[in-house]
Coordinates of C-alpha atoms in Angstrom, one line a residue:
X29 CA -20.4 17.1 33.4
X30 CA -17.0 15.6 33.9
X31 CA -18.5 12.9 36.1
X32 CA -20.4 11.4 33.2
X33 CA -19.0 7.9 32.4
X34 CA -17.0 7.6 29.2
X35 CA -19.2 6.7 26.3
X36 CA -17.9 3.4 24.9
X37 CA -17.8 4.7 21.3
X38 CA -14.8 2.8 20.2
X39 CA -16.1 -0.6 21.4
X40 CA -19.5 0.2 19.7
X41 CA -17.8 0.8 16.4
X42 CA -15.6 -2.3 16.8
X43 CA -18.7 -4.5 17.7
X44 CA -20.5 -3.0 14.7
X45 CA -17.7 -3.9 12.3
X46 CA -17.3 -7.4 13.9
X47 CA -21.1 -8.0 13.4
X48 CA -20.9 -6.9 9.7
X49 CA -17.9 -9.2 9.1
X50 CA -19.5 -12.1 10.8
X51 CA -22.9 -11.8 9.3
X52 CA -22.1 -10.5 5.8
X53 CA -18.9 -12.4 5.3
X54 CA -20.3 -14.1 2.1
X55 CA -21.3 -10.8 0.7
X56 CA -17.9 -9.2 1.3
X57 CA -16.1 -12.3 -0.1
X58 CA -18.2 -12.1 -3.3
X59 CA -17.3 -8.5 -3.8
X60 CA -13.7 -9.2 -3.0
X61 CA -13.4 -12.0 -5.5
X62 CA -15.4 -10.2 -8.2
X63 CA -13.5 -7.0 -7.7
X64 CA -10.1 -8.8 -7.7
X65 CA -11.1 -10.6 -10.9
X66 CA -12.1 -7.4 -12.7
X67 CA -9.0 -5.5 -11.6
X68 CA -6.7 -8.3 -12.3
X69 CA -8.2 -8.4 -15.8
X70 CA -7.8 -4.7 -16.3
X71 CA -4.2 -4.7 -15.1
X72 CA -3.4 -7.7 -17.3
X73 CA -4.9 -5.8 -20.2
X74 CA -2.9 -2.7 -19.6
X75 CA 0.4 -4.5 -19.0
X76 CA -0.2 -6.6 -22.2
X77 CA -0.1 -3.5 -24.4
X78 CA 3.6 -3.2 -25.5
X79 CA 5.2 -0.3 -23.7
X80 CA 6.3 1.5 -27.0
X81 CA 2.8 1.2 -28.5
X82 CA 1.2 2.5 -25.2
X83 CA 3.6 5.5 -25.0
X84 CA 3.2 6.4 -28.7
X85 CA -0.6 5.9 -28.5
X86 CA -1.0 8.1 -25.5
X87 CA 1.2 10.7 -27.1
X88 CA -0.7 10.6 -30.3
X89 CA -4.0 11.0 -28.5
X90 CA -2.5 14.0 -26.6
X91 CA -1.5 15.6 -29.9
X92 CA -4.9 15.1 -31.4
X93 CA -6.7 16.7 -28.4
X94 CA -4.1 19.4 -27.7
X95 CA -5.4 21.9 -30.3
X96 CA -2.0 22.6 -31.8
X97 CA -0.3 22.9 -28.5
X98 CA 2.5 20.5 -28.1
X99 CA 3.7 21.1 -24.5
X100 CA 1.4 18.4 -23.0
X101 CA 2.2 15.7 -25.7
X102 CA 5.9 16.3 -25.2
X103 CA 5.6 16.0 -21.5
X104 CA 3.4 12.8 -21.8
X105 CA 5.9 11.2 -24.1
X106 CA 9.1 11.9 -22.1
X107 CA 7.3 11.3 -18.8
X108 CA 6.1 7.9 -19.8
X109 CA 9.5 7.0 -21.3
X110 CA 11.2 8.0 -18.0
X111 CA 8.8 5.8 -16.0
X112 CA 9.5 2.8 -18.3
X113 CA 13.3 3.6 -18.1
X114 CA 13.1 3.4 -14.3
X115 CA 11.5 -0.1 -14.4
X116 CA 8.2 1.2 -12.9
X117 CA 5.8 0.5 -15.8
X118 CA 4.0 -2.4 -14.2
X119 CA 3.6 -0.4 -11.0
X120 CA 2.3 2.5 -13.1
X121 CA -0.3 0.2 -14.6
X122 CA -1.3 -1.2 -11.2
X123 CA -1.7 2.3 -9.9
X124 CA -3.8 3.3 -13.0
X125 CA -6.1 0.3 -12.3
X126 CA -6.7 1.4 -8.7
X127 CA -7.4 5.0 -9.8
X128 CA -9.7 4.0 -12.7
X129 CA -11.8 1.6 -10.6
X130 CA -12.1 3.9 -7.6
X131 CA -13.0 6.8 -9.9
X132 CA -15.6 4.9 -12.0
X133 CA -17.3 3.5 -9.0
X134 CA -17.3 7.0 -7.3
X135 CA -18.9 8.4 -10.5
X136 CA -21.6 5.7 -10.6
X137 CA -22.5 6.3 -6.9
X138 CA -21.8 10.1 -6.8
X139 CA -23.8 11.3 -9.7
X140 CA -27.1 9.8 -8.6
X141 CA -26.5 11.0 -5.0
X142 CA -25.8 14.4 -6.3
X143 CA -29.0 14.4 -8.3
X144 CA -30.9 13.3 -5.3
X145 CA -29.3 16.1 -3.1
X146 CA -30.2 18.7 -5.8
X147 CA -33.8 17.6 -6.1
X148 CA -34.5 17.2 -2.4
X149 CA -33.5 19.7 0.4
X150 CA -34.2 17.0 2.9
X151 CA -31.9 14.5 1.2
X152 CA -29.3 17.2 0.9
X153 CA -29.5 17.9 4.7
X154 CA -28.8 14.2 5.3
X155 CA -26.1 13.7 2.7
X156 CA -24.1 16.9 3.5
X157 CA -22.9 15.9 7.0
X158 CA -22.1 12.4 5.8
X159 CA -19.9 13.9 3.0
X160 CA -18.2 16.2 5.6
X161 CA -17.4 13.1 7.7
X162 CA -16.1 11.1 4.8
X163 CA -13.9 14.0 3.6
X164 CA -12.4 15.1 6.9
X165 CA -11.8 11.7 8.5
X166 CA -8.1 10.8 8.0
X167 CA -7.8 8.3 5.1
X168 CA -5.8 5.9 7.2
X169 CA -8.9 5.2 9.3
X170 CA -10.7 3.7 6.3
X171 CA -8.0 1.1 6.0
X172 CA -9.2 -0.7 9.2
X173 CA -12.7 -1.6 8.0
X174 CA -11.3 -2.1 4.5
X175 CA -9.1 -4.9 5.8
X176 CA -11.8 -6.3 8.0
X177 CA -14.3 -6.5 5.1
X178 CA -12.1 -7.4 2.1
X179 CA -8.7 -8.5 3.5
X180 CA -5.6 -7.3 1.7
X181 CA -4.8 -6.2 -1.8
X182 CA -6.2 -3.8 -4.4
X183 CA -9.9 -4.3 -3.5
X184 CA -9.7 -2.9 0.0
X185 CA -7.5 -0.2 -1.4
X186 CA -10.2 0.8 -3.9
X187 CA -12.8 0.6 -1.1
X188 CA -10.8 3.1 1.0
X189 CA -10.2 5.3 -2.0
X190 CA -13.9 5.5 -2.9
X191 CA -14.8 6.7 0.6
X192 CA -12.2 9.4 0.4
X193 CA -12.8 10.4 -3.2
X194 CA -16.6 10.3 -3.5
X195 CA -17.6 13.6 -1.8
X196 CA -16.5 16.0 -4.6
X197 CA -18.5 14.1 -7.1
X198 CA -21.7 14.3 -5.1
X199 CA -21.1 18.0 -4.2
X200 CA -20.3 19.2 -7.7
X201 CA -23.3 17.3 -9.2
X202 CA -25.6 18.9 -6.6
X203 CA -24.1 22.3 -7.3
X204 CA -24.2 22.0 -11.1
X205 CA -27.9 21.1 -11.1
X206 CA -28.9 23.7 -8.6
X207 CA -27.1 26.4 -10.7
X208 CA -29.2 25.7 -13.8
X209 CA -30.8 29.0 -14.7
X210 CA -34.4 29.2 -13.3
X211 CA -35.7 30.7 -16.6
X212 CA -34.6 27.6 -18.5
X213 CA -36.3 25.3 -15.9
X214 CA -39.5 27.3 -16.2
X215 CA -39.3 27.2 -20.0
X216 CA -39.0 23.4 -19.8
X217 CA -41.9 23.2 -17.4
X218 CA -44.1 25.4 -19.7
X219 CA -43.5 23.1 -22.6
X220 CA -44.8 20.2 -20.5
X221 CA -41.4 18.4 -19.9
X222 CA -41.5 15.5 -17.5
X223 CA -39.0 15.5 -14.6
X224 CA -37.0 12.8 -16.4
X225 CA -36.9 14.8 -19.6
X226 CA -36.0 17.9 -17.8
X227 CA -33.1 16.1 -16.0
X228 CA -31.7 14.4 -19.1
X229 CA -32.2 17.1 -21.7
X230 CA -31.7 20.2 -19.7
X231 CA -30.2 20.0 -16.2
X232 CA -27.4 17.4 -16.8
X233 CA -26.2 18.9 -20.1
X234 CA -26.2 22.4 -18.5
X235 CA -24.3 21.1 -15.5
X236 CA -21.9 19.0 -17.5
X237 CA -18.8 21.1 -17.0
X238 CA -19.4 21.4 -13.2
X239 CA -20.0 17.6 -13.0
X240 CA -16.8 16.9 -15.0
X241 CA -14.9 19.3 -12.7
X242 CA -16.1 17.2 -9.8
X243 CA -15.0 14.0 -11.7
X244 CA -11.5 15.6 -12.1
X245 CA -11.3 16.2 -8.3
X246 CA -12.5 12.7 -7.6
X247 CA -9.8 11.2 -9.8
X248 CA -7.1 13.3 -8.1
X249 CA -8.3 12.4 -4.6
X250 CA -8.3 8.7 -5.6
X251 CA -4.7 9.1 -6.8
X252 CA -3.7 10.8 -3.5
X253 CA -4.8 7.6 -1.7
X254 CA -2.4 5.4 -3.6
X255 CA 0.3 5.5 -0.9
X256 CA -2.2 5.0 1.9
X257 CA -3.8 2.0 0.1
X258 CA -0.4 0.4 -0.3
X259 CA -0.3 -0.1 3.5
X260 CA -2.9 -2.8 3.1
X261 CA -1.2 -4.5 0.1
X262 CA -2.5 -2.5 -2.8
X263 CA 0.2 -2.8 -5.6
X264 CA 1.6 0.1 -7.6
X265 CA 3.8 3.1 -7.2
X266 CA 2.4 3.8 -3.7
X267 CA 4.1 0.6 -2.5
X268 CA 7.4 1.9 -3.7
X269 CA 6.9 5.2 -2.0
X270 CA 5.9 3.5 1.3
X271 CA 8.9 1.2 1.1
X272 CA 11.2 4.2 0.5
X273 CA 9.8 6.0 3.6
X274 CA 10.2 2.9 5.7
X275 CA 13.8 2.5 4.6
X276 CA 14.5 6.3 4.4
X277 CA 15.6 5.8 0.8
X278 CA 15.4 9.3 -0.7
X279 CA 16.3 8.2 -4.2
X280 CA 13.7 5.5 -4.5
X281 CA 11.1 7.7 -2.9
X282 CA 11.7 10.5 -5.4
X283 CA 11.6 8.2 -8.4
X284 CA 8.3 6.5 -7.3
X285 CA 6.9 9.9 -6.3
X286 CA 7.9 11.3 -9.7
X287 CA 6.0 8.5 -11.4
X288 CA 2.9 9.4 -9.4
X289 CA 3.3 13.1 -10.5
X290 CA 3.6 12.2 -14.1
X291 CA 0.5 10.0 -14.0
X292 CA -1.4 12.7 -12.1
X293 CA -0.6 15.4 -14.6
X294 CA -1.5 13.2 -17.6
X295 CA -4.8 12.2 -16.1
X296 CA -5.5 15.7 -15.0
X297 CA -4.9 17.2 -18.5
X298 CA -7.0 14.6 -20.2
X299 CA -9.9 15.1 -17.8
X300 CA -9.7 18.9 -18.1
X301 CA -10.1 18.6 -21.8
X302 CA -13.4 16.7 -21.2
X303 CA -14.7 19.4 -19.0
X304 CA -14.0 22.2 -21.6
X305 CA -16.8 23.3 -24.0
X306 CA -16.9 21.8 -27.5
X307 CA -15.0 24.7 -29.1
X308 CA -13.9 22.6 -32.1
X309 CA -17.3 21.5 -33.3
X310 CA -17.1 23.9 -36.2
X311 CA -13.7 22.6 -37.2
X312 CA -14.2 20.3 -40.2
X313 CA -11.2 18.2 -39.0
X314 CA -12.8 17.4 -35.7
X315 CA -14.6 14.2 -36.9
X316 CA -11.3 13.1 -38.4
X317 CA -9.5 13.7 -35.1
X318 CA -12.2 11.7 -33.3
X319 CA -11.8 8.8 -35.7
X320 CA -8.0 9.0 -35.4
X321 CA -8.3 8.9 -31.5
X322 CA -10.6 5.8 -31.9
X323 CA -8.3 4.1 -34.3
X324 CA -5.3 4.7 -31.9
X325 CA -7.2 3.2 -29.0
X326 CA -8.2 0.2 -31.2
X327 CA -4.6 -0.3 -32.2
X328 CA -3.4 -0.2 -28.6
X329 CA -6.1 -2.6 -27.5
X330 CA -5.5 -4.9 -30.4
X331 CA -1.7 -5.0 -29.8
X332 CA -2.4 -5.9 -26.2
X333 CA -4.6 -8.8 -27.2
X334 CA -2.1 -10.1 -29.7
X335 CA 0.8 -9.7 -27.2
X336 CA -1.2 -11.5 -24.5
X337 CA -2.2 -14.4 -26.7
X338 CA 1.4 -14.8 -27.9
X339 CA 2.9 -14.7 -24.5
X340 CA 0.2 -16.5 -22.6
X341 CA 2.2 -19.4 -21.1
X342 CA 1.3 -21.6 -18.2
X343 CA 2.8 -20.4 -15.0
X344 CA 3.9 -22.3 -11.9
X345 CA 1.8 -22.7 -8.8
X346 CA 1.1 -19.4 -7.1
X347 CA 2.4 -18.6 -3.6
X348 CA 1.5 -15.6 -1.6
X349 CA 4.1 -14.4 0.9
X350 CA 3.5 -11.5 3.3
X351 CA 6.1 -9.6 5.3
X352 CA 7.0 -6.4 7.0
X353 CA 9.4 -3.9 5.4
X354 CA 12.1 -4.5 8.0
X355 CA 15.6 -5.0 6.6
X356 CA 15.8 -8.5 8.1
X357 CA 12.5 -9.6 6.6
X358 CA 13.2 -8.0 3.2
X359 CA 16.4 -10.2 3.1
X360 CA 14.7 -13.5 4.1
X361 CA 11.6 -13.1 2.0
X362 CA 13.5 -12.2 -1.2
X363 CA 15.8 -15.1 -0.8
X364 CA 13.0 -17.6 -0.3
X365 CA 10.9 -16.0 -3.0
X366 CA 13.8 -16.1 -5.5
X367 CA 14.6 -19.7 -4.7
X368 CA 11.0 -20.7 -5.3
X369 CA 10.8 -18.8 -8.6
X370 CA 13.9 -20.6 -9.7
X371 CA 12.1 -23.9 -9.0
X372 CA 9.1 -22.9 -11.1
X373 CA 6.8 -21.2 -8.6
X374 CA 5.1 -17.9 -9.1
X375 CA 5.6 -15.9 -5.9
X376 CA 3.7 -12.8 -4.9
X377 CA 5.3 -10.7 -2.2
X378 CA 3.2 -8.2 -0.3
X379 CA 4.6 -5.8 2.3
X380 CA 2.2 -5.1 5.1
X381 CA 2.0 -3.8 8.6
X382 CA 2.9 -6.5 11.1
X383 CA -0.6 -6.9 12.5
X384 CA -2.1 -7.2 9.0
X385 CA 0.5 -9.8 8.2
X386 CA -0.8 -12.1 10.9
X387 CA -4.4 -11.3 10.0
X388 CA -3.9 -12.0 6.3
X389 CA -2.4 -15.5 7.0
X390 CA -5.1 -16.2 9.6
X391 CA -7.9 -15.3 7.1
X392 CA -6.3 -17.4 4.3
X393 CA -5.5 -14.5 2.0
X394 CA -1.8 -15.2 2.3
X395 CA -0.1 -18.6 2.3
X396 CA 2.6 -17.8 4.8
X397 CA 4.8 -15.4 6.6
X398 CA 8.4 -16.3 7.5
X399 CA 8.6 -13.3 9.8
X400 CA 7.2 -14.2 13.2
X401 CA 9.5 -13.2 16.0
X402 CA 8.7 -15.4 18.9
X403 CA 8.1 -16.1 21.7
X404 CA 8.3 -12.4 22.9
X405 CA 8.1 -9.7 20.2
X406 CA 5.0 -11.0 18.5
X407 CA 3.6 -12.7 21.5
X408 CA 0.3 -10.8 21.5
X409 CA -0.4 -11.6 17.8
X410 CA 0.6 -15.2 18.3
X411 CA -2.0 -15.5 21.1
X412 CA -4.7 -13.8 19.1
X413 CA -4.3 -16.0 16.0
X414 CA -3.1 -19.2 17.6
X415 CA -6.1 -21.2 16.4
X416 CA -6.1 -19.7 12.9
X417 CA -2.5 -20.3 11.7
X418 CA -0.1 -23.2 11.8
X419 CA 3.3 -22.5 13.3
X420 CA 6.0 -24.6 11.6
X421 CA 8.7 -23.6 14.1
X422 CA 11.9 -21.6 13.7
X423 CA 13.5 -20.8 10.4
X424 CA 16.3 -18.8 12.1
X425 CA 17.4 -19.3 15.7
X426 CA 19.1 -17.0 18.1
X427 CA 17.8 -13.6 17.2
X428 CA 17.8 -10.8 19.7
X429 CA 16.0 -7.6 20.4
X430 CA 16.8 -4.8 22.9
X431 CA 18.0 -1.3 23.4
X432 CA 21.2 -0.6 21.5
X433 CA 23.8 2.2 21.8
X434 CA 27.1 3.0 20.2
X435 CA 30.0 1.4 22.1
X436 CA 31.5 4.8 22.9
X437 CA 28.6 5.6 25.2
X438 CA 29.5 5.0 28.9
X439 CA 26.5 2.9 29.7
X440 CA 26.1 -0.9 29.8
X441 CA 22.7 -1.5 31.2
X442 CA 19.2 0.0 30.8
X443 CA 19.4 0.7 34.5
X444 CA 22.4 3.0 33.8
X445 CA 20.4 5.4 31.6
X446 CA 19.8 8.8 33.1
X447 CA 19.9 11.8 30.9
X448 CA 21.7 10.5 27.7
X449 CA 20.3 11.1 24.2
X450 CA 18.0 13.9 25.5
X451 CA 16.1 11.2 27.3
X452 CA 14.8 9.8 24.0
X453 CA 14.7 6.3 22.6
X454 CA 14.6 6.3 18.8
X455 CA 12.2 3.6 17.7
X456 CA 10.7 2.1 14.5
X457 CA 7.2 1.6 13.3
X458 CA 4.6 2.0 16.1
X459 CA 3.0 -1.3 15.3
X460 CA 6.2 -3.3 15.8
X461 CA 6.5 -5.7 18.6
X462 CA 9.8 -4.2 19.8
X463 CA 8.0 -0.9 20.4
X464 CA 5.6 -2.7 22.8
X465 CA 8.6 -4.3 24.6
X466 CA 10.3 -0.9 24.8
X467 CA 7.2 0.7 26.3
X468 CA 7.1 -2.2 28.9
X469 CA 10.8 -1.5 29.7
X470 CA 10.1 2.2 30.2
X471 CA 7.5 1.2 32.8
X472 CA 9.6 -1.4 34.5
X473 CA 12.7 0.8 35.0
X474 CA 12.1 3.8 37.2
X475 CA 15.0 5.7 35.7
X476 CA 13.1 5.7 32.4
X477 CA 9.9 7.3 33.8
X478 CA 10.6 10.6 32.2
X479 CA 12.0 9.3 29.0
X480 CA 10.1 9.2 25.7
X481 CA 9.9 6.7 22.9
X482 CA 9.9 8.3 19.4
X483 CA 8.2 6.3 16.6
X484 CA 9.7 6.5 13.1
X485 CA 10.6 3.7 10.7
X486 CA 13.5 1.2 10.5
X487 CA 15.1 3.3 7.8
X488 CA 14.7 6.6 9.7
X489 CA 16.1 4.9 12.8
X490 CA 19.2 3.8 10.8
X491 CA 19.7 7.4 9.5
X492 CA 19.4 8.8 13.0
X493 CA 22.0 6.3 14.2
X494 CA 24.3 7.2 11.3
X495 CA 24.1 10.9 12.0
X496 CA 24.7 10.5 15.8
X497 CA 27.6 8.0 15.2
X498 CA 29.4 10.3 12.8
X499 CA 29.1 13.2 15.3
X500 CA 29.9 11.0 18.3
X501 CA 26.6 11.9 19.9
X502 CA 24.6 9.9 22.4
X503 CA 21.7 7.8 20.9
X504 CA 19.6 5.0 22.1
X505 CA 17.7 2.9 19.5
X506 CA 15.4 -0.1 19.4
X507 CA 17.7 -2.7 17.8
X508 CA 17.7 -6.3 16.8
X509 CA 20.1 -8.8 15.3
X510 CA 20.8 -10.0 12.8
X511 CA 21.1 -6.5 11.3
X512 CA 23.6 -4.9 9.0
X513 CA 24.0 -2.0 11.5
X514 CA 26.1 -4.3 13.7
X515 CA 28.5 -4.9 10.7
X516 CA 28.8 -1.2 9.9
X517 CA 29.0 0.3 13.3
X518 CA 30.4 -0.7 16.7
X519 CA 27.3 -1.2 18.8
X520 CA 26.3 -2.9 22.0
X521 CA 23.1 -4.1 23.6
X522 CA 22.3 -2.6 27.0
X523 CA 21.9 -5.3 29.6
X524 CA 18.3 -5.9 30.6
X525 CA 18.3 -7.2 34.3
X526 CA 14.5 -7.2 34.4
X527 CA 14.3 -8.9 31.0
X528 CA 11.6 -6.5 29.9
X529 CA 12.8 -6.8 26.3
X530 CA 12.6 -10.5 26.5
X531 CA 15.2 -13.2 26.0
X532 CA 16.8 -14.6 22.9
X533 CA 14.2 -15.3 20.2
X534 CA 13.6 -17.2 17.0
X535 CA 12.2 -16.1 13.7
X536 CA 9.4 -18.6 12.9
X537 CA 7.3 -19.6 9.9
X538 CA 3.5 -19.4 10.1
X539 CA 1.2 -20.7 7.4
X540 CA -2.5 -20.7 6.8
X541 CA -4.4 -23.6 8.3
X542 CA -5.3 -25.5 5.1
X543 CA -2.0 -25.0 3.2
X544 CA -0.9 -28.6 3.8
X545 CA -4.1 -29.9 2.1
X546 CA -4.2 -27.3 -0.7
X547 CA -0.5 -27.1 -1.6
X548 CA 1.5 -29.9 0.1
X549 CA 4.6 -29.2 -1.9
X550 CA 4.6 -25.5 -0.9
X551 CA 3.9 -26.5 2.7
X552 CA 7.0 -28.8 2.6
X553 CA 9.2 -26.0 1.3
X554 CA 8.1 -23.6 4.1
X555 CA 8.7 -26.4 6.6
X556 CA 12.2 -27.1 5.3
X557 CA 13.2 -23.4 5.0
X558 CA 16.1 -22.7 7.5
X559 CA 19.1 -20.5 7.5
X560 CA 21.5 -18.7 9.9
X561 CA 22.0 -15.2 11.3
X562 CA 25.2 -14.9 9.3
X563 CA 23.3 -15.8 6.1
X564 CA 20.7 -13.2 6.7
X565 CA 23.2 -10.5 7.7
X566 CA 25.3 -11.1 4.6
X567 CA 22.2 -10.5 2.4
X568 CA 21.2 -7.4 4.4
X569 CA 24.7 -6.0 4.0
X570 CA 24.7 -6.5 0.3
X571 CA 21.4 -4.6 0.1
X572 CA 22.8 -1.8 2.3
X573 CA 25.9 -1.6 0.0
X574 CA 23.8 -0.8 -3.0
X575 CA 22.5 -4.1 -4.5
X576 CA 18.8 -4.5 -5.0
X577 CA 17.1 -7.1 -2.7
X578 CA 16.5 -9.3 -5.7
X579 CA 20.1 -9.2 -6.8
X580 CA 21.4 -9.8 -3.3
X581 CA 19.1 -12.8 -3.0
X582 CA 20.3 -14.2 -6.3
X583 CA 24.0 -13.8 -5.3
X584 CA 23.4 -15.6 -2.0
X585 CA 21.5 -18.4 -3.7
X586 CA 24.3 -18.9 -6.2
X587 CA 26.8 -19.3 -3.4
X588 CA 24.6 -21.7 -1.3
X589 CA 23.1 -24.0 -3.9
X590 CA 23.2 -27.2 -1.8
X591 CA 21.5 -25.5 1.1
X592 CA 18.8 -24.0 -1.1
X593 CA 18.2 -27.3 -2.8
X594 CA 17.6 -29.0 0.6
X595 CA 14.5 -26.8 1.1
X596 CA 12.9 -28.4 -1.9
X597 CA 13.6 -32.1 -1.1

């Protein structure tokens, strides 16, 4: 049995996805563009509603539907006020857009599939294992085909969320219809009801509460995918949570996570009210309440329309920047983005995994990345996409990567390592190029054969270093410069006689192939963008000392006006 050759399951799946992307590219592009248009419109509509009117409107609707219970309306009011106070309102609306679209599409697909499963045991036998697969496969796996089919942004995020959130809708619809009392079905048959009449007038109304309970579960599962979807560029609160994890920022993570909790509770309470029986039908005020709810919704929508028309001004040319949530790249991208905004451009910044950064530029979904570490760290990606991107050369020269230790450790070379730091190297994100270089070093140096490389994030790595440094403990990290760590702590690079970690590198700018033709002025800015390691490190240190990346960027720009102006000449 163990002599059976390995089944090439992974290559088969990859070939299948490649075939779909090659042959159905037009179909996927049409869905991507249509979906992006719809969701941009929905987000624009939600953000156009003035925040006070939105908060008061939702609170009023909660009061009208709370049946004289005021706990939920009070929570909704103060919860939304807190979200607005923390500057997360636009992120909240982006998250709501993703959840609404994923939930609506799941309902449209799930209810018919549930009906089919309820009406046919054969269909149920086929659908059931598929649902099991969809629900138990880790949600991160769905990001891979989502990016391949739809690129980056909210559309692939919705696609991945639908796959994960669809099963409860199908299961509960199937369960609800199958639980319709047999005597009622027989009575309907005896009166000569057609299958369609029986479904519409008996089975669906009887199963309504079960189906709505499934809808509630679907919405909650879609909401649980928000952070996962942010890994492929979906905007919203999930992006803030992911950034906090990558930077080990407990405060920011808690605030963004609290925003998700508030949204989840509000959505859950409203959907639970839909699934309850109509206990207020005998209440003479019920019609009045319904009209008041409708009037509140109309006022909210009307205020949004008026606000949008009054504030609808022409914006500058749009530029899409993609980057990795490394401290160095946060600094450089915020500086360039802020400089371009001050010169009239509308800049969208999307944090992504490193491999997805290159893919998004190569596919044309992003205009540029100023975060290519070459020729060593991102060598594999540069080789893969060399024919699909244009390399404009270095924007910062003389950067370095390697294994870094505190200067109090009595080692100076990778070859000197023996049993320090519990034979563990503390790394960053597993997809980072420096992790690949470190793995290579562990193979090249025989003294590292029994060492292990621990993946984490750049923020977690910094916290581990801080803890070890304070306690004067041994630690070996994957480091690079420029980085604020070298300003805060006394660190040193371990010599690399075999040059496994590569030589001195540059950070280079890559742009999509047709950028020069489409946006020659933007192309020129990217081509002119250059600064120094000292410049980057000063911005990084400001951020580390408590300033927001945006404020740190503005401060640096105000102190280097002539240098910034040269980028736009």
